[in-house]
Amino acid sequence: MFAGCARIGVAVSGGADSVALLHALQQLYPDRSLSAVHLNHGLRGAESDLDEQFVRDLAASLGVGLFVRRENVAEAAAAGPRNLENAGRRCRYRFFGRLVEQGACEVVATAHTRSDQAETVLFRLLRGSAGNGLSAIWPVRRPGIVRPMLDVSRSEVLAYLRESRAAWREDSSNSDPAFARNRLRHSLLPELRRDWNAGIERILSSTADWALEENRYWKARLAGLYRECVREDSSGIVLDVRKARELHVAEQRRLLDAILRRPLSCRGAAGFGHIEAVRRLMGSPSGSGAVDLPGARAKRSFGEIRFAPRPAGPRPEFDLPLPVPGLASLPGASDASVRARLLGAPTGETLYNTGDSAFLDWDRVPRLLRARTWNAGDRYRPVGQDAPRKIKDLFQQFRISAWRRGGWPVVTASNDAGEPGRIVWVRQFGPAHACAATASSRNILALDEIRAPHAGSVSKSESDASYSIAGERRRGSTK
């Protein structure tokens, strides 16, 4: 853990475990630069300040360096969906990470013991964790965090301190039954040790070792599965249902667990029940449905499931004037807009519509254009169709996922500002039959949708769908 490291930080709270670690590392590495690292959480008032002073005095007596930071953990916990224990852990590791990033320490060692490992495994078993959860505390955590005492029990730590005649401080909160871990440490584990198995601590710690090595294997295996079955874009994480259904159940669960750990897909701790709910959604013969997750939602549409945080509010609708020539920026999609251009007489290229560009006969288009979101019940007759079609039916025909339909733009035209406009263009489905450009047109109106590449650009199959519905293809096509 310390090979090649000249500057070692030791996380020291003042308690028995961390004091023992600092003493031991000083004896083991007298030629290294050691520093005590202490975060004052400010949770116990004067007692927290006395802990800090104890660490300062300890560092001075041992002749090691010192890094101290004060942080209001209670305030951090109140600002987010975290309890005090989780908020404190987050603040500590942020502090350690900064020291490593700044080069003050090459690694920071924490004093987690085999007893901590056993408590964590049992705690997670009781919560229903599996797989990743049972590996509990990893010996090495990136970046630069190591746990060299995971094979040492708390009783061995106390024996070492007594033999060394080293002093330490007792944290009064460690006996507070309000904390679930304290109830487990002082009540449940002693009962299991007494009534079930005297070696329960070692057994639980071995379970973590077993799970850790399995997780290392799965980490490499999942990288390939993720590439094959998942894609990420600005809207969230999208799972290919067909490919995922072909996997073994164990692979499915691991893959879903990996997805739910990504911040794009979930904003909280997802458990076994959430994973199984998504598997049921994945296995359903219906191509629709949704599962609520912590702060997020998994929604199926056709052959895909999208994982995304729940939006703060509904996607904004819009109804904007589209000047000719000019541009209408689409609200809710800062990287997308609809542009209108006048091109004069037609050329060969301006008779062939594409996925993002359409060419209309300006002399057959009412002069007042507007860009708006599509509405339920909207219908129009695309080029190449014998009759008007509902836009909703076109979505179904060309398998436009439900989450892509929100904010889908259409362009309407009218001769009077007060009258409802008729649809002359729809994203991907092209211009209306009645006003599409032909070889006899004298003035061409070009409508372009301008989108950044990451904004969900259409795939090749989707582009082909838009060509075929328009009934016009680029030159060189056989249709």
Coordinates of N, CA, C and O in Angstrom, one line a residue, residues 26-122:
Q26 N 4.5 4.9 12.2 CA 5.8 5.6 12.6 C 6.9 4.6 12.8 O 8.1 4.8 12.5
Q27 N 6.5 3.5 13.5 CA 7.5 2.4 13.8 C 7.9 1.7 12.5 O 9.1 1.3 12.3
L28 N 7.0 1.4 11.6 CA 7.2 0.7 10.4 C 8.0 1.5 9.4 O 8.8 0.9 8.6
Y29 N 7.7 2.8 9.3 CA 8.3 3.6 8.2 C 9.0 4.8 8.8 O 8.6 6.0 8.6
P30 N 10.1 4.6 9.6 CA 10.8 5.8 10.2 C 11.4 6.7 9.2 O 11.7 7.9 9.5
D31 N 11.6 6.2 7.9 CA 12.3 7.0 6.9 C 11.3 7.8 6.0 O 11.7 8.5 5.1
R32 N 10.0 7.6 6.3 CA 8.9 8.3 5.5 C 8.5 9.6 6.2 O 8.6 9.7 7.4
S33 N 7.9 10.5 5.4 CA 7.3 11.7 6.0 C 5.8 11.4 6.3 O 5.0 11.2 5.5
L34 N 5.5 11.3 7.6 CA 4.2 11.0 8.1 C 3.5 12.3 8.6 O 4.1 13.2 9.1
S35 N 2.2 12.4 8.3 CA 1.4 13.5 8.8 C 0.1 13.0 9.3 O -0.6 12.1 8.7
A36 N -0.4 13.5 10.5 CA -1.7 13.3 11.0 C -2.7 14.2 10.3 O -2.4 15.3 10.1
V37 N -3.8 13.6 9.9 CA -4.9 14.3 9.1 C -6.1 14.3 10.0 O -6.7 13.2 10.3
H38 N -6.6 15.4 10.4 CA -7.8 15.5 11.3 C -8.8 16.4 10.8 O -8.6 17.6 10.4
L39 N -10.1 15.9 10.7 CA -11.2 16.8 10.4 C -12.1 17.0 11.6 O -12.6 16.1 12.2
N40 N -12.2 18.3 12.1 CA -13.1 18.6 13.2 C -14.5 18.8 12.7 O -14.8 19.8 12.0
H41 N -15.4 17.9 13.0 CA -16.8 17.9 12.5 C -17.6 19.0 13.2 O -18.7 19.3 12.7
G42 N -17.2 19.4 14.3 CA -18.0 20.4 15.1 C -19.3 19.9 15.6 O -20.2 20.7 15.8
L43 N -19.4 18.6 15.7 CA -20.7 18.0 16.1 C -20.9 18.0 17.6 O -22.0 17.9 18.1
R44 N -19.8 18.0 18.4 CA -19.9 17.8 19.8 C -19.3 19.0 20.6 O -18.9 18.8 21.8
G45 N -19.3 20.1 20.0 CA -18.9 21.3 20.7 C -17.5 21.3 21.2 O -16.6 21.0 20.5
A46 N -17.4 21.5 22.6 CA -16.1 21.6 23.2 C -15.4 20.2 23.1 O -14.2 20.2 23.0
E47 N -16.2 19.1 23.1 CA -15.6 17.8 23.0 C -14.8 17.6 21.7 O -13.7 17.1 21.6
S48 N -15.4 18.1 20.6 CA -14.8 18.1 19.3 C -13.5 18.9 19.3 O -12.5 18.5 18.7
D49 N -13.5 20.1 20.0 CA -12.3 20.9 20.0 C -11.2 20.2 20.8 O -10.0 20.3 20.5
L50 N -11.6 19.5 21.9 CA -10.6 18.8 22.7 C -10.0 17.6 21.9 O -8.8 17.3 22.0
D51 N -10.8 17.0 21.0 CA -10.3 15.9 20.1 C -9.2 16.5 19.2 O -8.1 16.0 19.0
E52 N -9.5 17.7 18.6 CA -8.6 18.4 17.8 C -7.3 18.7 18.5 O -6.2 18.5 18.0
Q53 N -7.4 19.2 19.7 CA -6.2 19.6 20.5 C -5.4 18.3 20.8 O -4.2 18.4 20.8
F54 N -6.1 17.2 21.1 CA -5.4 16.0 21.4 C -4.6 15.6 20.2 O -3.4 15.1 20.3
V55 N -5.1 15.6 19.0 CA -4.4 15.2 17.8 C -3.2 16.2 17.5 O -2.1 15.7 17.1
R56 N -3.4 17.5 17.8 CA -2.3 18.4 17.6 C -1.2 18.0 18.6 O 0.0 18.0 18.1
D57 N -1.5 17.8 19.8 CA -0.5 17.4 20.8 C 0.2 16.1 20.4 O 1.4 15.9 20.6
L58 N -0.6 15.1 19.9 CA 0.0 13.8 19.6 C 1.0 14.0 18.4 O 2.1 13.4 18.4
A59 N 0.6 14.7 17.4 CA 1.5 14.9 16.2 C 2.8 15.6 16.7 O 3.9 15.2 16.2
A60 N 2.7 16.6 17.6 CA 3.9 17.3 18.0 C 4.8 16.3 18.8 O 6.0 16.3 18.7
S61 N 4.2 15.5 19.7 CA 4.9 14.6 20.5 C 5.7 13.5 19.7 O 6.7 13.0 20.0
L62 N 5.0 13.1 18.6 CA 5.6 12.1 17.7 C 6.5 12.7 16.6 O 7.2 11.9 15.9
G63 N 6.5 14.0 16.5 CA 7.3 14.7 15.5 C 6.8 14.4 14.1 O 7.7 14.4 13.1
V64 N 5.5 14.3 13.9 CA 5.0 14.1 12.5 C 4.3 15.4 12.1 O 3.9 16.2 12.9
G65 N 4.0 15.5 10.8 CA 3.3 16.6 10.3 C 1.8 16.6 10.7 O 1.3 15.7 11.3
L66 N 1.1 17.7 10.3 CA -0.3 17.8 10.7 C -1.1 18.6 9.7 O -0.7 19.7 9.2
F67 N -2.3 18.1 9.4 CA -3.2 18.8 8.5 C -4.6 18.8 9.3 O -5.1 17.7 9.6
V68 N -5.1 19.9 9.6 CA -6.4 20.0 10.3 C -7.4 20.9 9.5 O -7.0 21.9 8.9
R69 N -8.6 20.4 9.4 CA -9.7 21.2 8.8 C -10.9 21.2 9.7 O -11.2 20.1 10.3
R70 N -11.6 22.3 9.7 CA -12.9 22.4 10.4 C -14.0 22.5 9.4 O -13.9 23.2 8.4
E71 N -15.1 21.7 9.7 CA -16.2 21.8 8.7 C -17.5 21.5 9.5 O -17.5 20.7 10.4
N72 N -18.5 22.3 9.1 CA -19.8 22.1 9.8 C -20.6 21.0 9.1 O -21.3 21.2 8.2
V73 N -20.4 19.8 9.7 CA -21.0 18.6 9.1 C -22.6 18.6 9.3 O -23.3 18.2 8.4
A74 N -23.1 19.2 10.4 CA -24.5 19.3 10.6 C -25.1 20.1 9.5 O -26.2 19.8 9.0
E75 N -24.5 21.2 9.1 CA -25.0 22.0 8.1 C -25.0 21.3 6.7 O -25.9 21.4 5.9
A76 N -23.9 20.5 6.5 CA -23.8 19.8 5.2 C -24.9 18.7 5.2 O -25.4 18.4 4.1
A77 N -25.2 18.1 6.3 CA -26.3 17.0 6.3 C -27.6 17.7 6.0 O -28.4 17.1 5.3
A78 N -27.8 18.9 6.6 CA -29.1 19.5 6.4 C -29.3 20.0 5.0 O -30.5 20.1 4.5
A79 N -28.2 20.2 4.3 CA -28.3 20.8 2.9 C -28.6 19.7 1.9 O -28.9 20.0 0.7
G80 N -28.5 18.4 2.2 CA -28.8 17.4 1.3 C -29.5 16.2 1.9 O -29.7 16.1 3.1
P81 N -29.8 15.2 1.1 CA -30.5 14.0 1.6 C -29.6 13.0 2.3 O -29.6 11.8 1.9
R82 N -28.8 13.5 3.3 CA -27.9 12.6 4.0 C -28.0 12.7 5.5 O -28.3 13.8 6.0
N83 N -27.8 11.6 6.2 CA -27.8 11.7 7.7 C -26.4 12.2 8.1 O -25.5 12.4 7.3
L84 N -26.3 12.4 9.4 CA -25.0 13.0 9.9 C -23.8 12.1 9.6 O -22.7 12.5 9.3
E85 N -24.0 10.8 9.8 CA -22.9 9.8 9.6 C -22.4 9.9 8.1 O -21.2 10.0 7.9
N86 N -23.4 9.8 7.2 CA -23.0 9.9 5.8 C -22.4 11.2 5.4 O -21.4 11.3 4.6
A87 N -22.9 12.3 5.9 CA -22.4 13.6 5.6 C -21.0 13.8 6.2 O -20.1 14.3 5.5
G88 N -20.7 13.3 7.4 CA -19.4 13.3 7.9 C -18.4 12.5 7.1 O -17.3 13.0 6.8
R89 N -18.8 11.3 6.6 CA -17.9 10.5 5.8 C -17.6 11.2 4.5 O -16.4 11.2 4.1
R90 N -18.6 11.8 3.9 CA -18.4 12.6 2.7 C -17.4 13.7 2.8 O -16.5 13.9 2.0
C91 N -17.6 14.5 3.9 CA -16.7 15.6 4.2 C -15.2 15.1 4.4 O -14.3 15.7 4.0
R92 N -15.1 14.0 5.2 CA -13.8 13.5 5.5 C -13.0 13.1 4.2 O -11.9 13.5 3.9
Y93 N -13.7 12.3 3.3 CA -13.0 11.8 2.1 C -12.8 13.0 1.1 O -11.9 12.9 0.3
R94 N -13.6 14.0 1.1 CA -13.4 15.1 0.3 C -12.1 15.8 0.8 O -11.2 16.2 -0.1
F95 N -11.9 15.9 2.1 CA -10.7 16.5 2.7 C -9.5 15.7 2.3 O -8.4 16.2 1.8
F96 N -9.6 14.3 2.5 CA -8.4 13.5 2.1 C -8.1 13.6 0.7 O -6.9 13.6 0.3
G97 N -9.1 13.6 -0.2 CA -8.9 13.6 -1.6 C -8.2 14.9 -2.0 O -7.3 14.9 -2.9
R98 N -8.5 16.0 -1.4 CA -7.8 17.3 -1.7 C -6.4 17.2 -1.4 O -5.5 17.7 -2.1
L99 N -6.0 16.6 -0.2 CA -4.6 16.5 0.2 C -3.8 15.7 -0.8 O -2.7 16.0 -1.2
V100 N -4.4 14.6 -1.3 CA -3.8 13.8 -2.3 C -3.6 14.5 -3.7 O -2.6 14.5 -4.3
E101 N -4.7 15.2 -4.1 CA -4.7 16.0 -5.3 C -3.6 17.1 -5.3 O -2.9 17.3 -6.3
Q102 N -3.5 17.7 -4.2 CA -2.5 18.8 -4.0 C -1.1 18.3 -3.8 O -0.2 19.2 -3.8
G103 N -0.9 17.0 -3.6 CA 0.4 16.5 -3.4 C 1.0 16.6 -2.0 O 2.1 16.3 -1.7
A104 N 0.1 17.1 -1.1 CA 0.6 17.1 0.3 C 0.8 15.7 0.9 O 1.7 15.5 1.7
C105 N 0.0 14.8 0.4 CA 0.2 13.4 0.8 C 0.0 12.5 -0.5 O -0.8 12.9 -1.4
E106 N 0.8 11.5 -0.6 CA 0.6 10.6 -1.7 C -0.5 9.6 -1.5 O -1.2 9.2 -2.4
V107 N -0.7 9.2 -0.2 CA -1.8 8.4 0.2 C -2.3 8.9 1.5 O -1.5 9.4 2.3
V108 N -3.5 8.6 1.9 CA -4.1 8.8 3.2 C -4.6 7.5 3.7 O -5.4 6.8 3.1
A109 N -4.0 7.0 4.9 CA -4.4 5.7 5.4 C -5.5 5.9 6.5 O -5.4 6.8 7.3
T110 N -6.6 5.2 6.4 CA -7.6 5.2 7.4 C -7.5 4.0 8.3 O -7.0 3.0 7.9
A111 N -8.1 4.1 9.5 CA -7.9 3.0 10.5 C -9.0 2.1 10.6 O -9.4 1.6 11.7
H112 N -9.6 1.7 9.5 CA -10.7 0.7 9.6 C -10.1 -0.6 9.9 O -9.1 -1.1 9.4
T113 N -10.8 -1.3 10.8 CA -10.3 -2.6 11.3 C -11.2 -3.8 10.8 O -12.2 -3.5 10.2
R114 N -10.8 -5.0 11.1 CA -11.6 -6.2 10.8 C -13.0 -6.1 11.5 O -14.0 -6.5 10.9
S115 N -13.0 -5.5 12.7 CA -14.3 -5.3 13.4 C -15.2 -4.4 12.6 O -16.4 -4.6 12.5
D116 N -14.6 -3.3 12.1 CA -15.4 -2.3 11.2 C -16.0 -3.1 10.0 O -17.1 -2.9 9.6
Q117 N -15.1 -3.9 9.4 CA -15.5 -4.7 8.2 C -16.7 -5.6 8.5 O -17.7 -5.6 7.8
A118 N -16.6 -6.3 9.7 CA -17.6 -7.2 10.0 C -19.0 -6.5 10.3 O -20.0 -6.9 9.9
E119 N -18.9 -5.3 11.0 CA -20.1 -4.5 11.2 C -20.7 -4.1 9.9 O -21.9 -4.1 9.8
T120 N -19.9 -3.6 9.0 CA -20.4 -3.1 7.7 C -21.1 -4.2 6.9 O -22.1 -4.0 6.3
V121 N -20.5 -5.4 6.9 CA -21.1 -6.5 6.2 C -22.4 -6.9 6.8 O -23.4 -7.0 6.1
L122 N -22.5 -7.0 8.1 CA -23.7 -7.3 8.8 C -24.8 -6.2 8.6 O -26.0 -6.5 8.3

